[in-house]
Amino acid sequence: MFEKAFRVKSNTVIKGSDRRKLKVDISTSFPSLSAEELSDLVPNKEELNVVKIYAHKGDAVTLYVLHKNPVFFELEKRIYPTVYTLWRYPHVLPAFTTWPPVIQKLAGGADLMLPGVVVPSGGLPEVKKGDCCAVKVVGNKAPVAVGTATMTTAEMRSLAMKGRGVSILHSYLDSLWAFGDKSGPPCIPDVDTEGVEGGFLEEEDGQEATEADVIQLEQMDALLLQCFLHALKSKVKKSELPLLTSTFLRIHMFSCCPNGKQLDIKKSSYKKLSKFLQSMQQEHRLVKVKELSKGVESIVEVDWKNREWVKTSSSSSIYLGLCTCVSFCVVVLMKGTVLQPAEVRTIITDYVKRNELVDDTNKNYVIINPILCDCLLEKSEYQDVEALKWDDLFSRTLDKMQHCHQLVFPGLPPVVRKGPLEPIDITVASRGSNKKVTIIKNLEVYGLDPVAVSVALQHRVQASSALNPVPGSKDRVSVQIQGNQVQQVGKLLLDMYQIPRKYIQGLDNKVQKPGKKK
C-alpha cells in the first residue's frame, strides 16, 4: 500500500475525546498491550498528531504520529500498528518468519508467499483469515512488515505451505516508514529461529530446507535460465518448431550446461519443466508452449526479438565485464553500440578494407579519408597527417570512445553505465571513544538490495544496523552496522552473493579515527 509516495490531506493535533476513543480502539484491537504500554503509545499529555493521507491508489488512510514517528494507521475503520510500534512491542501481533532474502521482495510491494515462510521449533502462529499479523526474519524478533492473513493456519498446513500467506500493507523502507525518523529495526534475538537450523522452509516434497537450500534453489534457477537462453539462442532453429519440451530439455538444454555444473530441475524452485516453461511464457514472454496432443507439450513459438537475448552469461551467477561505449565522434563508424575493444578492432579493420584505405606502398599504414580525419585527428593535424599506423589508428579510436562498464545478471537485460565500475566500499569508522561502526557503500551497483544485506548482517553478527543516504547520490544508501564487522561483511559478499574479491574494496581496512578539531 505504501510502496509509493502518498499525499497528505491534513495534519492536526488530536483532541482529548478522540485521544480517549483511540486508546479504547487500540486496547480492543490489541489486548496483549498492557495499560502501561498503551499509555506509552498514546500518552495523555504529549502531543499526538492525526495525519490524513491518500495512498497512491486513492485509499484514504489516517496516521497517528507520536514524536515524529507514525505509531498506528487506520484503514477502512481498522487500526494497524506500524513497524516503529512493533520494534518497541513485538509481542503485539502474531508473526510469521521468513528468510532475509525475502525482505527485498516485500519492500518492493510483494506479499508473503507461504513457500518462503520458516516454521520455527514452536510451530506456526495460530491465525484466522483476515487477522492482523507481522513478518519477521530468522533470528530477529523485530518485525519488518505488517499485513493480514489470507487464510487460517490450518488451511496453510493443509495446502502444504503453498500460495499467498500474508497480504502486506506496510513494510520497513516504504513511504510510511519514511514518514518517520527512518531508523532501522533493532536486533532482538529470537531463540526459536536463532541459527538457520532452527526453522525450515516447506518444499513441495515436504522436506526441510535451510537458508543454504534457499540459496541453492536460487543458483539452480539461474543455471536453468542460463541453459534455457543459451539453448534457444544457439541450438534451436526456427525450422525445428514445434519442438517437444522433453526433447528440448534432453537434447538442447543439458548440452548447454557449463562444465563442472549439473542441471537438475528438481533442485530448482520450479521442480518441474512445465512450471519453468510456463514462467518463461507468462512472465518473460520468451516462448509459447501448447499441448498439441493430450499430455504432451511442445514449444510452438520463440520470440527471437525479446531483450533477454541481448546477453547470456555462461560462466557464473554474476558476470562482470568492462567494455567501451561509442561516443558521438565515431558514431558514423559504429552507430552508438556497446563494444568490447576486440570488436572495435574488427569493425575498424573491416571499414578500412571495405573502403580500400590500406596504403599500397606500405601495408602497415592506413590512408586517412575525410570520415577518419573528422573522427580521429586533431585540427592541427588536418593538413599534415595523411596516414596512420594500424596500432595508432586503433588506439586513437579507443581514446575517442567513452569508457563504461556492463553488468549482466541472469534473466535480466544488461545494465550499461558510464565510467569505471565502482567497487563495493567497506570502511570502519570510530564513533566516540570506543564505539566502532562498519559502513558498506555501492551495493546497488551490483544489484544487491541494501535492506536484504542489512538484515542478513544483523542475523550474522547480532548487532543493530541502519541505512543512511549517501551524500551526493539520490538513489543510493549505505549500510551501517555496529562494531568492526569487516570479516563478516567479506564472507557475506564473497560466499553468499559471489561478488569477486577484486570488486570489493576495504577488506583489510583499519579503523578511521575522527579528525581532531582545530
Short mmCIF file of C-alpha atoms in Angstrom, two decimals:
data_model
loop_
_atom_site.label_atom_id
_atom_site.label_comp_id
_atom_site.label_asym_id
_atom_site.label_seq_id
_atom_site.Cartn_x
_atom_site.Cartn_y
_atom_site.Cartn_z
CA MET A 1 0.00 0.00 0.00
CA PHE A 2 2.81 2.42 0.86
CA GLU A 3 5.36 1.27 -1.71
CA LYS A 4 4.90 4.66 -3.44
CA ALA A 5 4.65 8.19 -2.04
CA PHE A 6 1.33 9.28 -0.55
CA ARG A 7 -0.39 12.69 -0.45
CA VAL A 8 -1.06 14.44 2.88
CA LYS A 9 -4.55 15.95 3.18
CA SER A 10 -4.34 17.36 6.73
CA ASN A 11 -2.18 17.31 9.87
CA THR A 12 -3.79 18.27 13.19
CA VAL A 13 -3.26 17.70 16.93
CA ILE A 14 -5.63 15.09 18.34
CA LYS A 15 -8.46 16.25 20.60
CA GLY A 16 -8.96 14.95 24.13
CA SER A 17 -12.10 12.98 23.31
CA ASP A 18 -10.52 11.49 20.18
CA ARG A 19 -7.44 10.52 22.21
CA ARG A 20 -9.60 8.58 24.70
CA LYS A 21 -11.50 6.88 21.87
CA LEU A 22 -8.22 5.93 20.17
CA LYS A 23 -6.99 4.32 23.39
CA VAL A 24 -10.13 2.23 23.63
CA ASP A 25 -9.91 1.16 19.97
CA ILE A 26 -6.24 0.16 20.31
CA SER A 27 -6.88 -1.72 23.56
CA THR A 28 -9.75 -3.61 21.91
CA SER A 29 -7.75 -4.42 18.76
CA PHE A 30 -4.54 -5.40 20.60
CA PRO A 31 -5.46 -6.83 24.03
CA SER A 32 -1.89 -8.04 24.63
CA LEU A 33 -0.83 -4.43 25.26
CA SER A 34 -0.64 -3.63 28.96
CA ALA A 35 -2.08 -0.40 30.37
CA GLU A 36 1.45 0.96 30.78
CA GLU A 37 2.39 0.10 27.18
CA LEU A 38 -0.84 1.65 25.91
CA SER A 39 -0.13 4.87 27.81
CA ASP A 40 3.37 4.89 26.36
CA LEU A 41 2.00 4.69 22.80
CA VAL A 42 -0.91 7.10 23.39
CA PRO A 43 0.24 9.39 26.23
CA ASN A 44 -2.25 11.67 27.92
CA LYS A 45 -0.22 14.90 27.83
CA GLU A 46 2.28 14.57 24.97
CA GLU A 47 1.40 15.89 21.53
CA LEU A 48 -0.14 13.27 19.23
CA ASN A 49 -0.92 14.23 15.63
CA VAL A 50 -3.65 12.93 13.35
CA VAL A 51 -2.46 12.95 9.72
CA LYS A 52 -4.97 12.17 7.00
CA ILE A 53 -3.46 10.96 3.73
CA TYR A 54 -4.35 9.47 0.37
CA ALA A 55 -2.27 6.46 -0.69
CA HIS A 56 -1.03 6.31 -4.29
CA LYS A 57 -4.02 4.12 -5.26
CA GLY A 58 -6.51 6.55 -3.71
CA ASP A 59 -7.15 4.80 -0.37
CA ALA A 60 -7.98 7.20 2.48
CA VAL A 61 -5.74 6.43 5.47
CA THR A 62 -5.40 8.08 8.89
CA LEU A 63 -1.99 8.13 10.60
CA TYR A 64 -1.37 8.65 14.31
CA VAL A 65 2.05 10.26 14.80
CA LEU A 66 3.96 10.46 18.09
CA HIS A 67 7.43 12.05 18.39
CA LYS A 68 7.51 12.40 14.57
CA ASN A 69 7.03 8.65 14.10
CA PRO A 70 3.77 7.09 12.84
CA VAL A 71 2.74 4.59 15.55
CA PHE A 72 -0.60 3.41 14.10
CA PHE A 73 -2.52 3.76 10.86
CA GLU A 74 -6.24 3.34 10.27
CA LEU A 75 -7.66 1.89 7.05
CA GLU A 76 -11.37 1.25 6.49
CA LYS A 77 -12.08 1.77 10.24
CA ARG A 78 -9.46 -0.79 11.27
CA ILE A 79 -6.27 0.09 13.16
CA TYR A 80 -2.86 -1.40 12.40
CA PRO A 81 0.49 -0.84 14.19
CA THR A 82 3.49 0.44 12.24
CA VAL A 83 6.94 -1.15 12.34
CA TYR A 84 8.04 1.64 14.72
CA THR A 85 5.48 0.41 17.26
CA LEU A 86 6.29 -3.27 16.69
CA TRP A 87 10.01 -2.66 17.24
CA ARG A 88 9.14 -1.49 20.76
CA TYR A 89 6.46 -4.12 21.41
CA PRO A 90 6.99 -7.08 19.03
CA HIS A 91 4.53 -9.24 21.02
CA VAL A 92 1.56 -7.15 19.83
CA LEU A 93 0.95 -9.29 16.71
CA PRO A 94 1.42 -12.94 15.77
CA ALA A 95 4.44 -13.03 13.46
CA PHE A 96 5.45 -15.24 10.55
CA THR A 97 9.16 -15.80 9.99
CA THR A 98 10.93 -15.68 6.65
CA TRP A 99 14.48 -15.68 5.28
CA PRO A 100 16.38 -12.36 4.89
CA PRO A 101 16.41 -12.50 1.03
CA VAL A 102 12.58 -12.38 1.05
CA ILE A 103 12.67 -8.87 2.60
CA GLN A 104 13.82 -7.47 -0.74
CA LYS A 105 10.58 -8.63 -2.35
CA LEU A 106 8.37 -7.39 0.49
CA ALA A 107 9.99 -3.96 0.29
CA GLY A 108 9.07 -3.88 -3.40
CA GLY A 109 5.37 -4.35 -2.67
CA ALA A 110 5.09 -8.15 -2.84
CA ASP A 111 3.01 -10.26 -0.45
CA LEU A 112 4.50 -13.01 1.74
CA MET A 113 4.24 -16.34 -0.07
CA LEU A 114 3.98 -19.47 2.04
CA PRO A 115 6.95 -21.29 0.42
CA GLY A 116 9.12 -18.51 1.88
CA VAL A 117 7.82 -18.96 5.44
CA VAL A 118 10.15 -20.55 8.00
CA VAL A 119 8.41 -22.81 10.52
CA PRO A 120 10.13 -22.35 13.90
CA SER A 121 10.50 -25.01 16.57
CA GLY A 122 7.30 -23.84 18.25
CA GLY A 123 5.27 -24.13 15.04
CA LEU A 124 3.33 -21.54 13.05
CA PRO A 125 1.36 -18.81 14.84
CA GLU A 126 -2.35 -19.55 15.02
CA VAL A 127 -4.30 -17.02 12.94
CA LYS A 128 -7.67 -16.71 11.26
CA LYS A 129 -8.35 -15.34 7.82
CA GLY A 130 -8.13 -11.53 7.93
CA ASP A 131 -6.21 -11.41 11.24
CA CYS A 132 -3.59 -8.68 11.50
CA CYS A 133 -0.12 -10.22 11.64
CA ALA A 134 3.53 -9.29 11.27
CA VAL A 135 6.52 -10.62 9.34
CA LYS A 136 9.99 -11.03 10.85
CA VAL A 137 13.25 -12.62 9.70
CA VAL A 138 15.13 -15.62 11.06
CA GLY A 139 16.96 -14.81 14.28
CA ASN A 140 15.35 -11.42 14.96
CA LYS A 141 12.00 -10.75 16.66
CA ALA A 142 11.81 -7.19 15.31
CA PRO A 143 9.06 -7.25 12.64
CA VAL A 144 9.76 -5.79 9.21
CA ALA A 145 6.24 -5.84 7.73
CA VAL A 146 2.56 -5.72 8.72
CA GLY A 147 -0.38 -7.26 6.88
CA THR A 148 -3.40 -9.56 7.10
CA ALA A 149 -3.56 -13.36 6.87
CA THR A 150 -5.14 -14.64 3.67
CA MET A 151 -6.24 -17.92 5.32
CA THR A 152 -6.24 -19.76 8.62
CA THR A 153 -3.16 -21.53 9.93
CA ALA A 154 -4.90 -24.87 9.45
CA GLU A 155 -5.55 -24.05 5.79
CA MET A 156 -1.87 -23.13 5.34
CA ARG A 157 -0.84 -26.54 6.61
CA SER A 158 -3.47 -28.35 4.53
CA LEU A 159 -2.19 -26.62 1.38
CA ALA A 160 1.36 -27.83 2.16
CA MET A 161 2.53 -24.23 2.61
CA LYS A 162 1.74 -23.14 -0.94
CA GLY A 163 0.18 -19.91 -2.13
CA ARG A 164 -0.10 -16.42 -0.63
CA GLY A 165 0.12 -16.30 3.16
CA VAL A 166 0.09 -12.65 4.22
CA SER A 167 -1.23 -9.67 2.27
CA ILE A 168 1.30 -6.94 3.07
CA LEU A 169 0.01 -3.45 3.92
CA HIS A 170 3.13 -1.75 5.31
CA SER A 171 6.82 -2.64 5.47
CA TYR A 172 10.18 -1.36 6.55
CA LEU A 173 11.57 1.14 3.99
CA ASP A 174 8.20 2.02 2.41
CA SER A 175 6.80 5.58 2.31
CA LEU A 176 5.03 5.20 5.68
CA TRP A 177 8.32 4.19 7.31
CA ALA A 178 10.00 7.13 5.53
CA PHE A 179 7.41 9.48 7.09
CA GLY A 180 9.12 8.79 10.44
CA ASP A 181 12.75 9.14 11.56
CA LYS A 182 13.88 6.40 9.13
CA SER A 183 15.61 4.35 11.83
CA GLY A 184 16.41 0.70 11.24
CA PRO A 185 14.98 -2.35 13.03
CA PRO A 186 16.68 -3.26 16.32
CA CYS A 187 18.24 -6.67 16.83
CA ILE A 188 16.00 -8.66 19.21
CA PRO A 189 17.36 -12.24 19.40
CA ASP A 190 14.76 -14.88 18.52
CA VAL A 191 15.59 -18.14 20.31
CA ASP A 192 13.04 -20.15 18.30
CA THR A 193 14.73 -19.35 14.98
CA GLU A 194 18.27 -18.48 16.06
CA GLY A 195 20.54 -20.14 13.52
CA VAL A 196 19.32 -21.50 10.22
CA GLU A 197 18.78 -24.94 11.71
CA GLY A 198 16.09 -23.54 13.99
CA GLY A 199 13.43 -23.41 11.29
CA PHE A 200 12.66 -24.89 7.93
CA LEU A 201 11.02 -23.99 4.67
CA GLU A 202 8.35 -26.33 3.35
CA GLU A 203 9.14 -27.53 -0.15
CA GLU A 204 6.82 -29.38 -2.48
CA ASP A 205 8.12 -32.75 -1.35
CA GLY A 206 7.56 -31.86 2.31
CA GLN A 207 11.27 -31.99 3.21
CA GLU A 208 13.03 -29.36 5.27
CA ALA A 209 15.18 -26.72 3.63
CA THR A 210 17.61 -24.41 5.42
CA GLU A 211 18.73 -20.97 4.27
CA ALA A 212 21.60 -22.66 2.42
CA ASP A 213 18.99 -24.66 0.48
CA VAL A 214 17.23 -21.43 -0.47
CA ILE A 215 20.50 -20.10 -1.88
CA GLN A 216 20.98 -23.37 -3.81
CA LEU A 217 17.47 -23.01 -5.25
CA GLU A 218 18.30 -19.50 -6.47
CA GLN A 219 21.57 -20.72 -8.01
CA MET A 220 19.83 -23.61 -9.78
CA ASP A 221 17.14 -21.21 -11.05
CA ALA A 222 19.89 -19.01 -12.51
CA LEU A 223 21.61 -22.02 -14.14
CA LEU A 224 18.27 -23.21 -15.52
CA LEU A 225 17.58 -19.82 -17.11
CA GLN A 226 21.13 -19.61 -18.46
CA CYS A 227 20.88 -23.02 -20.18
CA PHE A 228 17.40 -22.20 -21.46
CA LEU A 229 18.51 -18.93 -23.08
CA HIS A 230 21.71 -20.43 -24.45
CA ALA A 231 19.86 -23.40 -25.94
CA LEU A 232 17.25 -21.29 -27.71
CA LYS A 233 19.84 -18.80 -28.91
CA SER A 234 22.45 -21.21 -30.25
CA LYS A 235 20.85 -24.64 -30.69
CA VAL A 236 17.22 -24.36 -31.77
CA LYS A 237 16.32 -23.39 -35.33
CA LYS A 238 13.00 -21.97 -36.44
CA SER A 239 12.53 -24.92 -38.78
CA GLU A 240 12.53 -27.31 -35.78
CA LEU A 241 9.36 -25.79 -34.29
CA PRO A 242 7.11 -27.13 -32.89
CA LEU A 243 9.62 -28.85 -30.61
CA LEU A 244 8.72 -31.30 -27.84
CA THR A 245 9.60 -29.78 -24.47
CA SER A 246 11.12 -33.08 -23.32
CA THR A 247 13.35 -33.15 -26.41
CA PHE A 248 14.33 -29.53 -25.87
CA LEU A 249 15.45 -30.33 -22.33
CA ARG A 250 17.23 -33.60 -23.11
CA ILE A 251 18.97 -32.64 -26.36
CA HIS A 252 19.50 -28.89 -26.12
CA MET A 253 19.41 -27.58 -22.54
CA PHE A 254 21.56 -30.32 -20.99
CA SER A 255 24.21 -29.81 -23.69
CA CYS A 256 24.41 -26.10 -22.79
CA CYS A 257 25.21 -26.70 -19.12
CA PRO A 258 28.72 -25.34 -18.28
CA ASN A 259 31.49 -27.79 -17.41
CA GLY A 260 31.57 -28.70 -13.74
CA LYS A 261 27.87 -27.99 -13.19
CA GLN A 262 24.85 -30.27 -13.30
CA LEU A 263 21.40 -29.12 -14.35
CA ASP A 264 18.67 -30.57 -12.11
CA ILE A 265 15.18 -29.07 -12.39
CA LYS A 266 14.05 -30.86 -9.23
CA LYS A 267 16.61 -28.82 -7.27
CA SER A 268 15.19 -25.53 -8.60
CA SER A 269 12.21 -23.62 -7.23
CA TYR A 270 10.16 -24.75 -10.27
CA LYS A 271 10.54 -28.50 -9.59
CA LYS A 272 9.03 -29.34 -12.99
CA LEU A 273 9.92 -28.35 -16.57
CA SER A 274 6.28 -27.44 -17.28
CA LYS A 275 6.26 -24.85 -14.48
CA PHE A 276 9.54 -23.35 -15.64
CA LEU A 277 8.33 -23.04 -19.25
CA GLN A 278 5.06 -21.57 -18.03
CA SER A 279 7.08 -18.85 -16.26
CA MET A 280 9.12 -18.21 -19.42
CA GLN A 281 5.86 -17.85 -21.34
CA GLN A 282 3.80 -15.76 -18.94
CA GLU A 283 6.39 -13.60 -17.15
CA HIS A 284 9.17 -13.25 -19.73
CA ARG A 285 7.17 -13.85 -22.95
CA LEU A 286 10.12 -15.72 -24.46
CA VAL A 287 8.30 -18.76 -25.78
CA LYS A 288 4.82 -20.05 -26.45
CA VAL A 289 4.03 -23.57 -25.25
CA LYS A 290 1.00 -25.61 -26.32
CA GLU A 291 -0.34 -29.08 -25.65
CA LEU A 292 -0.56 -30.35 -29.24
CA SER A 293 -1.59 -33.84 -28.08
CA LYS A 294 -3.02 -34.96 -24.75
CA GLY A 295 -0.37 -34.71 -22.01
CA VAL A 296 2.41 -33.76 -24.47
CA GLU A 297 3.63 -30.14 -24.57
CA SER A 298 5.64 -28.51 -27.34
CA ILE A 299 7.37 -25.16 -27.88
CA VAL A 300 5.48 -23.69 -30.85
CA GLU A 301 6.87 -20.14 -30.95
CA VAL A 302 10.03 -18.30 -29.86
CA ASP A 303 10.25 -14.51 -29.53
CA TRP A 304 13.69 -14.03 -31.04
CA LYS A 305 13.46 -10.22 -30.66
CA ASN A 306 13.00 -10.32 -26.90
CA ARG A 307 15.60 -8.30 -24.93
CA GLU A 308 16.57 -11.42 -22.97
CA TRP A 309 18.68 -12.49 -25.96
CA VAL A 310 21.00 -9.46 -25.71
CA LYS A 311 23.43 -11.29 -23.47
CA THR A 312 23.62 -14.76 -21.92
CA SER A 313 26.03 -15.25 -19.06
CA SER A 314 27.92 -18.54 -19.36
CA SER A 315 30.42 -18.52 -16.53
CA SER A 316 28.87 -17.54 -13.20
CA SER A 317 25.78 -16.24 -11.48
CA ILE A 318 27.09 -12.68 -11.73
CA TYR A 319 29.08 -11.74 -14.81
CA LEU A 320 31.13 -8.54 -14.69
CA GLY A 321 32.84 -7.24 -17.81
CA LEU A 322 34.42 -3.97 -18.83
CA CYS A 323 33.63 -2.68 -22.28
CA THR A 324 33.61 0.57 -24.24
CA CYS A 325 30.76 2.75 -25.33
CA VAL A 326 30.93 4.63 -28.64
CA SER A 327 30.94 8.42 -28.38
CA PHE A 328 29.48 10.88 -30.85
CA CYS A 329 32.72 11.38 -32.77
CA VAL A 330 32.85 7.79 -34.04
CA VAL A 331 29.12 7.17 -34.36
CA VAL A 332 29.48 7.24 -38.14
CA LEU A 333 31.57 4.10 -37.97
CA MET A 334 29.87 2.13 -35.23
CA LYS A 335 26.39 3.63 -34.77
CA GLY A 336 26.45 4.09 -30.97
CA THR A 337 26.78 0.43 -29.97
CA VAL A 338 28.38 -1.05 -26.84
CA LEU A 339 31.52 -2.90 -27.87
CA GLN A 340 34.49 -4.77 -26.49
CA PRO A 341 37.93 -3.46 -27.59
CA ALA A 342 38.46 -6.55 -29.80
CA GLU A 343 35.15 -5.82 -31.55
CA VAL A 344 36.28 -2.24 -32.18
CA ARG A 345 39.44 -3.51 -33.89
CA THR A 346 37.36 -5.83 -36.08
CA ILE A 347 34.96 -3.06 -37.12
CA ILE A 348 37.79 -0.62 -37.91
CA THR A 349 39.64 -3.26 -39.90
CA ASP A 350 36.51 -4.12 -41.93
CA TYR A 351 35.87 -0.42 -42.56
CA VAL A 352 39.43 0.18 -43.77
CA LYS A 353 39.42 -2.84 -46.10
CA ARG A 354 35.92 -2.16 -47.42
CA ASN A 355 36.91 1.39 -48.35
CA GLU A 356 40.35 0.29 -49.68
CA LEU A 357 42.28 2.58 -47.31
CA VAL A 358 45.32 0.33 -46.80
CA ASP A 359 48.43 2.12 -48.15
CA ASP A 360 49.58 0.31 -51.30
CA THR A 361 53.23 1.22 -50.73
CA ASN A 362 53.30 0.25 -47.03
CA LYS A 363 50.67 -2.15 -45.68
CA ASN A 364 51.45 -1.03 -42.11
CA TYR A 365 49.74 2.32 -42.78
CA VAL A 366 46.11 3.33 -43.32
CA ILE A 367 45.13 6.25 -45.53
CA ILE A 368 43.06 8.85 -43.66
CA ASN A 369 39.84 9.65 -45.50
CA PRO A 370 37.52 12.57 -44.57
CA ILE A 371 35.50 10.49 -42.08
CA LEU A 372 38.58 9.19 -40.25
CA CYS A 373 40.03 12.70 -40.34
CA ASP A 374 36.98 14.18 -38.59
CA CYS A 375 36.83 11.36 -36.07
CA LEU A 376 40.44 10.80 -35.10
CA LEU A 377 42.67 13.76 -35.97
CA GLU A 378 43.24 16.99 -34.10
CA LYS A 379 42.62 20.20 -36.06
CA SER A 380 46.34 20.91 -36.13
CA GLU A 381 46.90 17.56 -37.90
CA TYR A 382 44.38 18.05 -40.71
CA GLN A 383 46.94 19.33 -43.22
CA ASP A 384 49.94 17.24 -42.17
CA VAL A 385 48.73 13.72 -41.33
CA GLU A 386 47.72 11.68 -44.37
CA ALA A 387 48.16 8.18 -42.94
CA LEU A 388 48.35 6.39 -39.58
CA LYS A 389 49.87 3.10 -38.46
CA TRP A 390 47.34 0.37 -37.60
CA ASP A 391 48.17 0.49 -33.86
CA ASP A 392 47.89 4.27 -33.83
CA LEU A 393 44.54 4.03 -35.62
CA PHE A 394 43.17 1.56 -33.07
CA SER A 395 44.47 3.46 -30.02
CA ARG A 396 43.08 6.79 -31.27
CA THR A 397 39.70 5.19 -31.87
CA LEU A 398 39.56 3.73 -28.36
CA ASP A 399 40.69 7.06 -26.86
CA LYS A 400 37.81 8.84 -28.62
CA MET A 401 35.29 6.37 -27.19
CA GLN A 402 33.66 6.76 -23.82
CA HIS A 403 34.56 4.03 -21.33
CA CYS A 404 31.76 2.34 -19.47
CA HIS A 405 31.01 -0.90 -17.70
CA GLN A 406 28.35 -3.52 -18.25
CA LEU A 407 26.76 -5.82 -15.69
CA VAL A 408 24.76 -8.85 -16.70
CA PHE A 409 22.55 -10.70 -14.23
CA PRO A 410 20.84 -13.98 -15.15
CA GLY A 411 17.40 -13.39 -16.62
CA LEU A 412 17.78 -9.61 -16.83
CA PRO A 413 18.81 -7.25 -19.66
CA PRO A 414 22.42 -5.98 -19.45
CA VAL A 415 22.94 -2.78 -17.47
CA VAL A 416 25.38 -0.34 -19.09
CA ARG A 417 26.69 2.63 -17.11
CA LYS A 418 29.21 5.31 -18.00
CA GLY A 419 32.61 5.41 -16.34
CA PRO A 420 34.60 2.73 -14.49
CA LEU A 421 32.95 0.11 -12.30
CA GLU A 422 32.86 1.30 -8.68
CA PRO A 423 33.86 -1.36 -6.13
CA ILE A 424 31.81 -2.13 -3.05
CA ASP A 425 33.42 0.07 -0.40
CA ILE A 426 33.84 -1.16 3.19
CA THR A 427 35.14 1.21 5.87
CA VAL A 428 35.40 1.04 9.65
CA ALA A 429 34.85 4.35 11.42
CA SER A 430 35.14 5.40 15.04
CA ARG A 431 32.14 6.94 16.76
CA GLY A 432 33.20 8.38 20.08
CA SER A 433 35.96 6.92 22.23
CA ASN A 434 35.37 3.17 21.97
CA LYS A 435 32.49 2.70 19.56
CA LYS A 436 33.16 1.46 16.03
CA VAL A 437 30.84 1.04 13.08
CA THR A 438 31.26 -0.68 9.72
CA ILE A 439 29.92 1.17 6.66
CA ILE A 440 29.20 -0.52 3.30
CA LYS A 441 28.56 1.51 0.15
CA ASN A 442 27.81 0.87 -3.56
CA LEU A 443 25.78 -2.31 -3.02
CA GLU A 444 23.19 -1.14 -5.56
CA VAL A 445 25.83 -1.10 -8.32
CA TYR A 446 25.99 -4.91 -8.12
CA GLY A 447 22.23 -5.42 -7.96
CA LEU A 448 22.27 -6.02 -4.18
CA ASP A 449 19.43 -4.69 -2.04
CA PRO A 450 20.84 -2.77 0.98
CA VAL A 451 17.79 -3.86 3.02
CA ALA A 452 18.49 -7.56 2.44
CA VAL A 453 22.22 -7.10 3.13
CA SER A 454 21.44 -5.16 6.33
CA VAL A 455 19.06 -7.85 7.61
CA ALA A 456 21.48 -10.66 6.70
CA LEU A 457 24.30 -8.92 8.60
CA GLN A 458 22.06 -8.34 11.60
CA HIS A 459 21.33 -12.05 11.71
CA ARG A 460 25.01 -13.00 11.37
CA VAL A 461 26.53 -10.65 13.96
CA GLN A 462 23.53 -9.91 16.23
CA ALA A 463 24.14 -6.14 16.08
CA SER A 464 21.93 -3.21 15.14
CA SER A 465 22.18 -1.65 11.71
CA ALA A 466 20.87 1.40 9.88
CA LEU A 467 20.55 2.70 6.34
CA ASN A 468 21.84 6.19 5.59
CA PRO A 469 21.64 8.26 2.37
CA VAL A 470 24.96 8.56 0.54
CA PRO A 471 25.88 12.27 0.20
CA GLY A 472 25.76 13.44 -3.40
CA SER A 473 23.67 10.48 -4.57
CA LYS A 474 19.89 10.47 -4.96
CA ASP A 475 19.30 6.73 -5.21
CA ARG A 476 21.96 5.10 -3.05
CA VAL A 477 22.14 4.30 0.64
CA SER A 478 24.93 2.94 2.83
CA VAL A 479 24.54 0.13 5.35
CA GLN A 480 25.95 0.91 8.79
CA ILE A 481 26.32 -1.85 11.38
CA GLN A 482 27.74 -1.66 14.88
CA GLY A 483 31.26 -2.93 15.52
CA ASN A 484 34.17 -3.87 13.28
CA GLN A 485 32.38 -6.39 11.05
CA VAL A 486 34.72 -6.32 8.03
CA GLN A 487 35.35 -10.07 8.21
CA GLN A 488 31.63 -10.94 8.34
CA VAL A 489 30.80 -8.47 5.56
CA GLY A 490 33.51 -10.02 3.41
CA LYS A 491 32.18 -13.55 3.97
CA LEU A 492 28.66 -12.44 3.11
CA LEU A 493 29.68 -10.73 -0.13
CA LEU A 494 32.15 -13.41 -1.25
CA ASP A 495 30.28 -16.57 -0.24
CA MET A 496 26.58 -15.76 -0.34
CA TYR A 497 26.45 -13.12 -3.08
CA GLN A 498 29.51 -14.42 -5.01
CA ILE A 499 30.99 -10.97 -5.63
CA PRO A 500 34.58 -11.38 -6.93
CA ARG A 501 37.16 -10.15 -4.42
CA LYS A 502 38.63 -7.64 -6.89
CA TYR A 503 35.34 -5.71 -6.82
CA ILE A 504 35.37 -5.32 -3.02
CA GLN A 505 37.43 -2.50 -1.52
CA GLY A 506 38.36 -2.36 2.14
CA LEU A 507 38.56 -5.98 3.26
CA ASP A 508 41.81 -5.12 5.08
CA ASN A 509 40.65 -1.74 6.40
CA LYS A 510 41.63 -0.40 9.78
CA VAL A 511 39.55 1.93 11.93
CA GLN A 512 39.29 5.50 10.68
CA LYS A 513 39.59 7.76 13.70
CA PRO A 514 37.71 11.07 13.63
CA GLY A 515 39.89 14.07 12.88
CA LYS A 516 40.92 16.40 15.70
CA LYS A 517 39.14 19.70 15.94
CA LYS A 518 41.36 22.67 15.23
#
